[in-house]
Amino acid sequence: MQPHKTRIRVRFGDTDPYGVVYFVAYFRYFHIGIEEFLQHIGIPPETFFRNTEEKFGMPKVAADCRFFVPAFYGDTLEMHTSIKEIKEKAIVFQFHFYRPPDTKLCAEGSVTFVAIDHTWKARPLPEILLEKIKESS
Amino acid sequence: MQPHKTRIRVRFGDTDPYGVVYFVAYFRYFHIGIEEFLQHIGIPPETFFRNTEEKFGMPKVAADCRFFVPAFYGDTLEMHTSIKEIKEKAIVFQFHFYRPPDTKLCAEGSVTFVAIDHTWKARPLPEILLEKIKESS
Amino acid sequence: MQPHKTRIRVRFGDTDPYGVVYFVAYFRYFHIGIEEFLQHIGIPPETFFRNTEEKFGMPKVAADCRFFVPAFYGDTLEMHTSIKEIKEKAIVFQFHFYRPPDTKLCAEGSVTFVAIDHTWKARPLPEILLEKIKESS
Amino acid sequence: MQPHKTRIRVRFGDTDPYGVVYFVAYFRYFHIGIEEFLQHIGIPPETFFRNTEEKFGMPKVAADCRFFVPAFYGDTLEMHTSIKEIKEKAIVFQFHFYRPPDTKLCAEGSVTFVAIDHTWKARPLPEILLEKIKESS
C-alpha cells in the first residue's frame, strides 16, 4: 500500500518562540495523518478510536519521533502516513515528513495502537478494521 | 468577592513564531482561570461544565478578549478571575492579566456560560452552584 | 468580496472531554481562516503578521466569538472568512461557522488587527496590504 | 539527583473526545517538566533552548512515550522529571507519570536534546549548563 500523503501547513501555535516547529506539533500532525489515512481507506476515524457499537477501543500505547531537519512557520510539510506493522492485537502507524521541493527526510515517527474490549482488556484487532486495511493494500 | 489570582507561565506553544503570546493562548488561560476559581470556591470543575448527576450542563455562549500589552515567552503573567455578572440563566466570568511587577493591564476578557438541561434547553442556574458562589462572596 | 470558505475538520484536542468542540478551538480556527484568506488574495501570511522588510507588524487587539450550535468530534465545519471593516490603522476579520448540510449559523466571531511600526506604535495600514485587498474586492 | 516533581492538572484540550488524556498532551507536559526542572536547578528555560548570548541552541532530536494507564479529565497527575543521560553533545530527559494516590506508573517517556552552534552544527554541551547540572546533583 502506498503511504497516504497529507499537506501540513505550519500554523501559529505549532512553533517554539523562535519560529521553529516544536516537537509537540509533530505528534498533533501524526493524529491528522492517522485520521486522513483511515478516512482514505473507508474507516470513519470516529469509529476507530472508540467504537461503542462494536464495543472496542484503540488506545495508543506508544509514540515516538525523531527530528532531523527543522521546519519553520510558513512551511508546508508533506506527511506520509502508512501502516508499519500489524500484530495480533496491535497496529503500528508510521510517519515520514518532507519539506518539498527538498527530498530530505525531516522527521520520522510512529504510533502504536492496541485493541481493547469494553473492559479495557487487550483483544484481537477487530475484523471490521482488518478487512478495510486488507482491501486497501 | 476578591478575584482569584492564578500565575500563568508562558509556555512553548503559547506564542506566535516571534515569541509573542498569541491570542488563542489567552482563551486557554481563561479556562485555567475558571477551573482554579471553581476549585477555590468548592465546585469541582468536572461537576460544573457537565453534571450528569444533577442533569445540567454549562456550555459557553460567548467569549471575548482585548489585548493591550504584549507578553513574551519566559514571562509569568498574573491572571485575576472573577464573576462579572450572574443572570437568571447565565453566568459571566471576567479575566484581567498583568505582568508583575508592572501594574498595567495587559489583557482583559470574559466568558459567558448558560445553564442548560439534558435536552440542551436553557434553564435557571443550578442552586448547587449559586449556593457555593454566594458562600464565597 | 465573497467570503473565503475553509473546511475545518474537528480533531482530537479541539473538543472538551465530552466530545463537544470547545471555545478555544474556534479561535484557533479563526487563525487558519485568516491565513487561508490572506493566501487566497495573494498576501503570504508570514509577511502579514510581522513584516521585517517593510518594517510593520499587525498584532491582534481584540477577538470575540459567540456560539449558537454545538459541534462535535467527527464534524466537518465550513468557516466563512471575510473582512468586516477597514479603518485607517486597523482591519477587522469576521468568521461564520456552519455545519453542512445544515444552514444554521453555528458560531460567529471577529478579530481586530492594528498596524504598528517597529517601535510598536500604531500606524496607517500598509499600502502593500490595502492594494491586495482592493484588488480582490 | 532526585527527580523534580510537577503536579499536572488535566485540562480541557488535553483529552480526546471521550475524556481520556490523549497522547499529544503528554508531550506538552514533558515540556512543562523540562522547564520546571531547569528553573529548579537555576537555568532560566529561555536561556536553555536558544541562547543568543552564548551562541548555542538545544533542539530536540528525539522524543518517545509509552502509555500504561489512562488518565482522565479532572485528574491531577504527578510528573517526575529527571536527567536520564548526559553525552558529550546531548542530554536526555526522562519523565514518569503517576496518578496519586495510586503508585502505578501511568506513562513514561524521554526527550533528547543536542547542543548546536549558531550554524546548527552539533557541538559539546555548553559548560554553563553542565556546571548547573553538576551543582544540583
Coordinates of C-alpha atoms in Angstrom, one line a residue:
Chain A
M1 CA 0.0 0.0 0.0
Q2 CA 1.2 3.5 -0.9
P3 CA 1.6 5.9 2.0
H4 CA -1.2 8.4 2.3
K5 CA 0.1 11.9 1.7
T6 CA -1.2 14.9 3.7
R7 CA -0.1 18.5 3.3
I8 CA 0.5 20.1 6.6
R9 CA 0.7 23.9 6.8
V10 CA 2.7 25.1 9.8
R11 CA 0.4 27.3 11.9
F12 CA 0.7 29.7 14.8
G13 CA 0.9 27.6 17.9
D14 CA 2.9 24.9 16.1
T15 CA 6.2 26.6 16.7
D16 CA 8.6 27.4 19.5
P17 CA 9.1 31.2 20.3
Y18 CA 11.8 31.3 17.6
G19 CA 9.6 30.2 14.7
V20 CA 10.8 26.6 14.6
V21 CA 8.1 23.8 14.6
Y22 CA 8.3 22.3 18.0
F23 CA 8.2 18.6 18.8
V24 CA 4.7 18.6 20.2
A25 CA 3.3 19.8 16.9
Y26 CA 4.6 16.7 15.1
F27 CA 2.6 14.4 17.3
R28 CA -0.5 16.5 16.6
Y29 CA 0.3 16.1 12.9
F30 CA 0.5 12.3 13.4
H31 CA -3.1 12.3 14.6
I32 CA -4.2 14.2 11.5
G33 CA -2.2 11.7 9.4
I34 CA -3.9 8.8 11.0
E35 CA -7.4 10.3 10.6
E36 CA -6.8 11.1 6.9
F37 CA -5.4 7.6 6.4
L38 CA -8.4 6.0 8.0
Q39 CA -10.8 8.2 6.1
H40 CA -9.0 7.3 2.9
I41 CA -9.4 3.5 3.3
G42 CA -13.0 3.8 4.3
I43 CA -12.8 3.8 8.1
P44 CA -14.5 6.9 9.6
P45 CA -12.0 7.9 12.3
E46 CA -14.7 8.4 14.9
T47 CA -15.5 4.6 14.6
F48 CA -11.8 3.6 15.0
F49 CA -10.6 5.2 18.3
R50 CA -13.7 4.2 20.2
N51 CA -16.5 2.1 18.7
T52 CA -19.4 1.8 21.1
E53 CA -21.4 -0.3 18.6
E54 CA -18.8 -2.9 18.1
K55 CA -17.6 -2.5 21.6
F56 CA -13.9 -1.9 21.0
G57 CA -11.4 0.8 21.6
M58 CA -8.0 1.5 20.1
P59 CA -5.9 3.4 22.7
K60 CA -2.4 4.4 21.9
V61 CA 0.3 2.6 23.9
A62 CA 3.4 4.1 22.4
A63 CA 4.6 7.0 20.3
D64 CA 8.0 8.2 19.2
C65 CA 9.5 10.7 16.8
R66 CA 13.0 11.7 15.6
F67 CA 13.7 15.1 14.2
F68 CA 16.4 15.6 11.5
V69 CA 15.7 18.9 9.8
P70 CA 14.0 21.9 11.4
A71 CA 10.8 23.2 9.8
F72 CA 9.6 26.8 10.2
Y73 CA 6.4 28.9 10.4
G74 CA 5.2 29.4 6.8
D75 CA 6.4 26.0 5.6
T76 CA 4.2 23.4 4.1
L77 CA 5.2 19.9 5.0
E78 CA 4.3 16.7 3.3
M79 CA 3.5 13.9 5.7
H80 CA 3.5 10.3 4.5
T81 CA 1.3 8.1 6.7
S82 CA 1.4 4.3 6.4
I83 CA 0.9 1.1 8.4
K84 CA 4.3 -0.1 9.6
E85 CA 3.1 -3.3 11.2
I86 CA 0.0 -5.3 12.1
K87 CA 0.2 -7.6 15.0
E88 CA -2.5 -9.8 16.5
K89 CA -3.7 -7.2 18.9
A90 CA -1.9 -4.1 17.8
I91 CA -1.3 -1.8 14.8
V92 CA 1.6 0.5 14.2
F93 CA 1.4 3.6 12.1
Q94 CA 4.5 5.4 10.8
F95 CA 5.0 8.9 9.5
H96 CA 7.6 10.5 7.3
F97 CA 7.9 14.3 6.9
Y98 CA 9.4 16.1 4.0
R99 CA 9.6 19.7 3.1
P100 CA 9.1 19.9 -0.7
P101 CA 10.8 20.5 -3.0
D102 CA 13.5 19.2 -0.7
T103 CA 13.5 15.4 -0.6
K104 CA 15.4 15.1 2.6
L105 CA 13.6 13.3 5.5
C106 CA 12.8 16.0 8.1
A107 CA 11.2 13.8 10.8
E108 CA 10.1 10.3 11.2
G109 CA 7.9 8.7 13.9
S110 CA 5.4 6.0 14.8
V111 CA 2.3 5.4 17.0
T112 CA 1.2 2.0 18.3
F113 CA -2.5 1.3 19.0
V114 CA -3.7 -1.7 20.9
A115 CA -7.2 -3.1 20.5
I116 CA -9.2 -3.3 23.8
D117 CA -12.6 -4.5 24.7
H118 CA -15.1 -2.5 26.8
T119 CA -13.3 -3.6 30.0
W120 CA -10.0 -2.1 28.7
K121 CA -8.6 -5.7 28.2
A122 CA -6.5 -6.3 25.1
R123 CA -8.3 -8.2 22.4
P124 CA -7.5 -9.3 18.7
L125 CA -7.8 -6.5 16.2
P126 CA -11.4 -6.1 15.1
E127 CA -12.3 -7.9 11.8
I128 CA -14.1 -4.8 10.6
L129 CA -10.8 -2.9 10.6
L130 CA -8.6 -5.7 9.2
E131 CA -10.9 -6.1 6.3
K132 CA -10.8 -2.4 5.3
I133 CA -7.0 -2.5 5.7
K134 CA -6.7 -5.6 3.6
E135 CA -9.0 -4.2 0.9
S136 CA -6.8 -1.1 0.5
S137 CA -3.5 -2.9 0.3
Chain B
M1 CA -15.6 38.7 46.3
Q2 CA -11.9 39.1 45.6
P3 CA -10.7 38.0 42.2
H4 CA -8.9 34.6 42.2
K5 CA -5.3 35.0 41.2
T6 CA -3.5 32.4 39.1
R7 CA 0.1 32.6 38.0
I8 CA 0.4 31.7 34.3
R9 CA 3.8 30.8 33.0
V10 CA 4.1 31.4 29.2
R11 CA 5.0 28.1 27.6
F12 CA 6.2 26.8 24.2
G13 CA 3.1 26.6 22.0
D14 CA 1.6 29.7 23.6
T15 CA 3.4 32.1 21.4
D16 CA 3.4 33.2 17.8
P17 CA 6.6 32.4 15.8
Y18 CA 8.1 35.7 17.1
G19 CA 7.9 34.8 20.7
V20 CA 4.8 36.9 21.5
V21 CA 1.9 35.2 23.3
Y22 CA -0.7 34.8 20.7
F23 CA -4.4 35.4 21.2
V24 CA -5.5 31.8 21.3
A25 CA -3.4 31.2 24.4
Y26 CA -5.3 33.8 26.4
F27 CA -8.5 31.9 25.9
R28 CA -6.8 28.7 27.0
Y29 CA -5.6 30.7 30.1
F30 CA -9.3 31.7 30.7
H31 CA -10.2 28.1 31.1
I32 CA -7.5 27.5 33.6
G33 CA -8.7 30.6 35.5
I34 CA -12.3 29.4 35.5
E35 CA -11.2 25.9 36.8
E36 CA -9.0 27.4 39.5
F37 CA -11.8 29.8 40.5
L38 CA -14.3 27.0 40.8
Q39 CA -11.9 24.8 42.7
H40 CA -11.3 27.6 45.1
I41 CA -14.9 28.1 45.9
G42 CA -15.6 24.4 46.4
I43 CA -17.0 23.5 43.0
P44 CA -15.0 20.6 41.4
P45 CA -14.7 21.9 37.8
E46 CA -15.7 18.5 36.4
T47 CA -19.1 18.9 38.1
F48 CA -19.6 22.4 36.6
F49 CA -19.3 22.0 32.8
R50 CA -21.3 18.9 32.7
N51 CA -23.1 17.4 35.6
T52 CA -24.7 14.1 34.8
E53 CA -25.9 13.6 38.3
E54 CA -27.8 16.9 38.6
K55 CA -28.6 16.7 34.9
F56 CA -27.3 20.1 33.8
G57 CA -24.6 21.5 31.6
M58 CA -22.9 24.9 31.3
P59 CA -21.9 25.5 27.7
K60 CA -20.1 28.7 26.7
V61 CA -22.2 31.0 24.5
A62 CA -19.7 33.9 24.2
A63 CA -16.1 34.8 24.8
D64 CA -14.1 37.9 24.1
C65 CA -10.7 39.4 24.8
R66 CA -8.9 42.7 24.3
F67 CA -5.1 42.8 24.2
F68 CA -3.2 45.9 25.4
V69 CA 0.3 45.0 26.2
P70 CA 2.2 42.1 24.5
A71 CA 3.6 39.3 26.7
F72 CA 6.5 37.0 25.7
Y73 CA 7.9 33.6 26.1
G74 CA 9.5 33.4 29.6
D75 CA 7.0 35.8 31.1
T76 CA 4.9 34.9 34.1
L77 CA 1.5 36.5 34.0
E78 CA -0.9 37.1 36.8
M79 CA -4.5 36.4 35.8
H80 CA -7.3 37.7 38.0
T81 CA -10.5 35.7 37.6
S82 CA -13.8 36.9 39.0
I83 CA -17.5 36.7 38.4
K84 CA -18.7 39.7 36.4
E85 CA -22.4 39.1 36.4
I86 CA -25.0 36.5 37.4
K87 CA -28.2 36.4 35.4
E88 CA -31.1 34.1 35.8
K89 CA -29.8 31.5 33.4
A90 CA -26.3 32.7 32.7
I91 CA -23.0 33.5 34.5
V92 CA -20.2 35.7 33.2
F93 CA -16.6 35.3 34.2
Q94 CA -14.1 38.0 33.6
F95 CA -10.3 37.9 33.4
H96 CA -7.6 40.6 33.9
F97 CA -4.0 39.9 33.0
Y98 CA -1.0 41.6 34.5
R99 CA 2.8 41.2 34.0
P100 CA 4.2 41.8 37.5
P101 CA 6.0 43.9 38.7
D102 CA 4.3 46.0 36.1
T103 CA 0.8 47.0 37.1
K104 CA -0.5 47.9 33.7
L105 CA -3.4 45.8 32.4
C106 CA -2.1 43.6 29.6
A107 CA -5.3 41.9 28.5
E108 CA -8.9 41.7 29.6
G109 CA -11.7 39.3 28.6
S110 CA -14.9 37.5 29.5
V111 CA -16.7 34.2 29.0
T112 CA -20.4 33.7 29.3
F113 CA -21.9 30.4 30.3
V114 CA -25.6 29.4 30.0
A115 CA -27.2 26.7 32.1
I116 CA -28.9 24.0 30.0
D117 CA -30.9 20.9 30.9
H118 CA -30.2 17.4 29.4
T119 CA -32.2 18.4 26.3
W120 CA -29.8 21.4 25.7
K121 CA -32.6 23.8 26.7
A122 CA -31.8 26.9 28.8
R123 CA -32.7 26.6 32.4
P124 CA -32.2 28.7 35.6
L125 CA -28.7 28.4 37.1
P126 CA -28.5 25.3 39.3
E127 CA -29.0 26.0 43.0
I128 CA -26.0 23.9 43.8
L129 CA -23.7 26.4 42.0
L130 CA -25.5 29.6 43.3
E131 CA -25.0 28.4 46.9
K132 CA -21.3 27.9 46.5
I133 CA -20.9 31.2 44.8
K134 CA -23.0 33.0 47.5
E135 CA -21.0 31.4 50.3
S136 CA -17.7 32.6 48.8
S137 CA -18.8 36.2 48.3
Chain C
M1 CA -15.9 40.4 -2.0
Q2 CA -17.2 36.8 -1.3
P3 CA -16.2 35.3 2.0
H4 CA -13.4 32.7 1.7
K5 CA -14.6 29.3 2.6
T6 CA -12.4 26.8 4.6
R7 CA -13.4 23.3 5.6
I8 CA -12.5 22.6 9.2
R9 CA -12.3 19.0 10.3
V10 CA -12.8 18.8 14.1
R11 CA -9.7 17.0 15.5
F12 CA -8.6 15.4 18.8
G13 CA -7.6 18.3 21.1
D14 CA -10.4 20.5 19.7
T15 CA -13.0 19.2 22.0
D16 CA -13.9 19.2 25.6
P17 CA -13.9 15.9 27.4
Y18 CA -17.4 15.2 26.2
G19 CA -16.7 15.5 22.6
V20 CA -18.1 19.0 22.0
V21 CA -15.8 21.5 20.2
Y22 CA -14.7 23.8 22.9
F23 CA -14.4 27.5 22.6
V24 CA -10.6 27.8 22.4
A25 CA -10.7 25.7 19.2
Y26 CA -12.8 28.3 17.4
F27 CA -10.1 30.9 17.9
R28 CA -7.5 28.6 16.5
Y29 CA -9.8 28.0 13.5
F30 CA -10.0 31.8 13.1
H31 CA -6.3 31.9 12.6
I32 CA -6.5 29.3 10.0
G33 CA -9.2 31.3 8.3
I34 CA -7.2 34.4 8.3
E35 CA -4.1 32.7 6.8
E36 CA -6.2 31.0 4.1
F37 CA -7.9 34.3 3.3
L38 CA -4.6 36.1 3.0
Q39 CA -3.1 33.4 0.9
H40 CA -6.1 33.5 -1.3
I41 CA -5.8 37.2 -2.0
G42 CA -2.0 37.0 -2.6
I43 CA -0.6 38.0 0.8
P44 CA 1.7 35.3 2.1
P45 CA 0.6 35.1 5.8
E46 CA 4.2 35.2 7.1
T47 CA 4.5 38.7 5.5
F48 CA 1.3 40.0 7.2
F49 CA 1.7 39.3 10.9
R50 CA 5.3 40.6 11.0
N51 CA 7.0 42.1 8.0
T52 CA 10.6 42.8 8.8
E53 CA 11.3 44.1 5.3
E54 CA 8.5 46.7 5.3
K55 CA 9.0 47.2 9.0
F56 CA 5.4 46.7 10.1
G57 CA 3.6 44.3 12.4
M58 CA -0.1 43.5 12.7
P59 CA -0.8 42.4 16.3
K60 CA -4.3 41.5 17.3
V61 CA -6.0 43.9 19.7
A62 CA -9.4 42.2 20.1
A63 CA -11.2 38.9 19.4
D64 CA -14.6 37.7 20.2
C65 CA -16.9 34.8 19.4
R66 CA -20.5 33.7 20.0
F67 CA -21.5 30.1 20.0
F68 CA -25.0 29.1 18.9
V69 CA -25.0 25.4 17.9
P70 CA -22.6 22.9 19.3
A71 CA -20.2 21.0 17.0
F72 CA -18.8 17.6 17.7
Y73 CA -15.7 15.4 17.1
G74 CA -16.1 14.0 13.6
D75 CA -17.8 17.0 12.3
T76 CA -16.6 19.0 9.3
L77 CA -17.4 22.7 9.7
E78 CA -17.5 25.3 7.0
M79 CA -15.9 28.6 8.0
H80 CA -16.6 31.7 6.1
T81 CA -13.8 34.3 6.5
S82 CA -14.2 37.9 5.3
I83 CA -13.2 41.4 6.1
K84 CA -15.7 43.1 8.2
E85 CA -14.2 46.6 8.3
I86 CA -11.2 48.5 7.3
K87 CA -10.2 51.5 9.4
E88 CA -7.3 53.9 9.0
K89 CA -5.0 51.8 11.2
A90 CA -7.0 48.7 11.8
I91 CA -8.6 45.8 10.0
V92 CA -11.3 43.6 11.3
F93 CA -11.9 40.0 10.1
Q94 CA -15.1 38.1 10.7
F95 CA -15.9 34.4 10.7
H96 CA -19.1 32.5 10.3
F97 CA -19.3 28.8 11.0
Y98 CA -21.8 26.3 9.5
R99 CA -22.2 22.6 9.8
P100 CA -23.3 21.5 6.3
P101 CA -25.7 20.3 5.1
D102 CA -27.3 22.3 8.0
T103 CA -27.5 26.0 7.1
K104 CA -27.9 27.3 10.6
L105 CA -25.2 29.6 11.9
C106 CA -23.2 27.7 14.5
A107 CA -20.7 30.3 15.6
E108 CA -19.7 33.8 14.7
G109 CA -16.7 35.9 15.6
S110 CA -14.2 38.6 14.8
V111 CA -10.6 39.5 15.2
T112 CA -9.2 43.1 15.0
F113 CA -5.6 43.8 13.9
V114 CA -3.9 47.1 14.3
A115 CA -0.9 48.1 12.2
I116 CA 2.2 49.1 14.1
D117 CA 5.7 50.2 13.2
H118 CA 8.9 48.7 14.5
T119 CA 8.5 50.7 17.8
W120 CA 5.1 49.1 18.4
K121 CA 3.4 52.5 17.7
A122 CA 0.1 52.4 15.7
R123 CA 0.5 53.5 12.0
P124 CA -1.7 53.6 8.9
L125 CA -2.4 50.2 7.3
P126 CA 0.5 49.4 4.9
E127 CA -0.3 50.2 1.3
I128 CA 1.0 46.8 0.2
L129 CA -1.8 45.2 2.1
L130 CA -4.5 47.7 1.1
E131 CA -3.7 47.2 -2.6
K132 CA -4.0 43.4 -2.4
I133 CA -7.3 43.7 -0.5
K134 CA -8.7 46.3 -3.0
E135 CA -7.6 44.1 -6.0
S136 CA -9.5 41.2 -4.6
S137 CA -12.7 43.0 -3.9
Chain D
M1 CA 19.7 13.8 41.9
Q2 CA 16.1 13.4 42.9
P3 CA 13.6 13.7 40.1
H4 CA 11.8 17.0 40.0
K5 CA 8.1 16.6 40.7
T6 CA 5.4 18.7 39.0
R7 CA 1.7 18.5 39.5
I8 CA -0.2 18.4 36.2
R9 CA -3.9 19.2 36.3
V10 CA -5.6 17.7 33.2
R11 CA -7.3 20.5 31.3
F12 CA -9.8 21.0 28.5
G13 CA -7.9 20.4 25.3
D14 CA -5.7 17.7 26.9
T15 CA -8.2 14.9 26.3
D16 CA -9.7 13.0 23.4
P17 CA -13.4 13.4 22.8
Y18 CA -14.1 10.7 25.4
G19 CA -12.4 12.4 28.3
V20 CA -9.2 10.4 28.2
V21 CA -5.9 12.3 28.2
Y22 CA -4.6 11.9 24.7
F23 CA -1.0 11.2 23.7
V24 CA -0.2 14.7 22.4
A25 CA -0.9 16.2 25.8
Y26 CA 1.9 14.1 27.5
F27 CA 4.5 15.6 25.2
R28 CA 3.2 19.1 26.1
Y29 CA 3.5 18.0 29.8
F30 CA 7.1 16.9 29.1
H31 CA 8.0 20.5 28.1
I32 CA 6.5 21.8 31.3
G33 CA 8.5 19.3 33.2
I34 CA 11.7 20.3 31.4
E35 CA 11.1 24.0 32.1
E36 CA 10.3 23.4 35.8
F37 CA 13.4 21.2 36.1
L38 CA 15.7 23.8 34.5
Q39 CA 14.2 26.6 36.6
H40 CA 14.7 24.4 39.7
I41 CA 18.4 23.9 39.1
G42 CA 19.0 27.6 38.3
I43 CA 18.8 27.6 34.5
P44 CA 16.2 30.0 33.2
P45 CA 14.4 27.9 30.5
E46 CA 14.6 30.8 28.0
T47 CA 18.4 30.6 28.1
F48 CA 18.5 26.9 27.5
F49 CA 16.6 26.3 24.3
R50 CA 18.2 29.1 22.5
N51 CA 20.9 31.2 24.0
T52 CA 21.9 34.1 21.7
E53 CA 24.4 35.4 24.1
E54 CA 26.4 32.2 24.4
K55 CA 25.6 31.3 20.8
F56 CA 24.2 27.9 21.3
G57 CA 20.9 26.1 20.8
M58 CA 19.4 22.9 22.2
P59 CA 17.0 21.5 19.6
K60 CA 15.2 18.2 20.3
V61 CA 16.2 15.3 18.1
A62 CA 14.0 12.6 19.6
A63 CA 11.0 12.0 21.8
D64 CA 9.1 9.0 22.8
C65 CA 6.4 8.0 25.3
R66 CA 4.7 4.8 26.4
F67 CA 1.3 4.8 27.9
F68 CA 0.3 2.2 30.5
V69 CA -2.7 3.5 32.4
P70 CA -5.3 6.0 31.1
A71 CA -5.8 9.4 32.8
F72 CA -9.0 11.4 32.6
Y73 CA -10.2 15.0 32.7
G74 CA -10.3 16.1 36.3
D75 CA -7.2 14.0 37.3
T76 CA -4.1 15.6 38.8
L77 CA -1.0 13.7 37.6
E78 CA 2.4 13.7 39.2
M79 CA 5.2 14.0 36.7
H80 CA 8.7 13.1 37.8
T81 CA 11.3 14.8 35.6
S82 CA 15.0 13.8 35.7
I83 CA 18.1 13.6 33.6
K84 CA 18.5 10.1 32.1
E85 CA 21.8 10.5 30.4
I86 CA 24.4 13.1 29.6
K87 CA 26.5 12.5 26.5
E88 CA 29.2 14.7 25.0
K89 CA 26.8 16.6 22.8
A90 CA 23.4 15.5 24.0
I91 CA 21.3 15.4 27.1
V92 CA 18.3 13.1 27.6
F93 CA 15.5 13.9 30.0
Q94 CA 13.1 11.3 31.2
F95 CA 9.5 11.5 32.6
H96 CA 7.4 9.3 34.8
F97 CA 3.8 9.9 35.3
Y98 CA 1.7 8.8 38.3
R99 CA -1.8 9.3 39.4
P100 CA -1.7 9.6 43.2
P101 CA -2.7 8.1 45.5
D102 CA -2.2 5.2 43.0
T103 CA 1.5 4.3 42.7
K104 CA 1.3 2.5 39.4
L105 CA 3.4 4.1 36.6
C106 CA 0.9 5.6 34.1
A107 CA 3.2 6.8 31.4
E108 CA 6.9 7.0 30.8
G109 CA 8.9 8.9 28.2
S110 CA 12.0 10.8 27.2
V111 CA 13.3 13.7 25.1
T112 CA 16.8 14.0 23.7
F113 CA 18.4 17.4 23.1
V114 CA 21.5 18.0 21.1
A115 CA 23.7 21.1 21.5
I116 CA 24.3 23.1 18.3
D117 CA 26.2 26.2 17.5
H118 CA 24.8 29.2 15.6
T119 CA 25.3 27.3 12.3
W120 CA 23.1 24.4 13.6
K121 CA 26.2 22.2 13.8
A122 CA 26.5 19.8 16.8
R123 CA 28.9 20.9 19.5
P124 CA 29.8 19.8 23.0
L125 CA 27.3 20.6 25.7
P126 CA 27.8 24.2 27.0
E127 CA 29.9 24.4 30.2
I128 CA 27.3 26.8 31.6
L129 CA 24.7 24.1 31.5
L130 CA 27.0 21.3 32.7
E131 CA 28.0 23.3 35.8
K132 CA 24.5 23.9 36.9
I133 CA 23.6 20.3 36.4
K134 CA 26.6 19.1 38.3
E135 CA 25.9 21.6 41.2
S136 CA 22.4 20.2 41.6
S137 CA 23.4 16.5 41.6

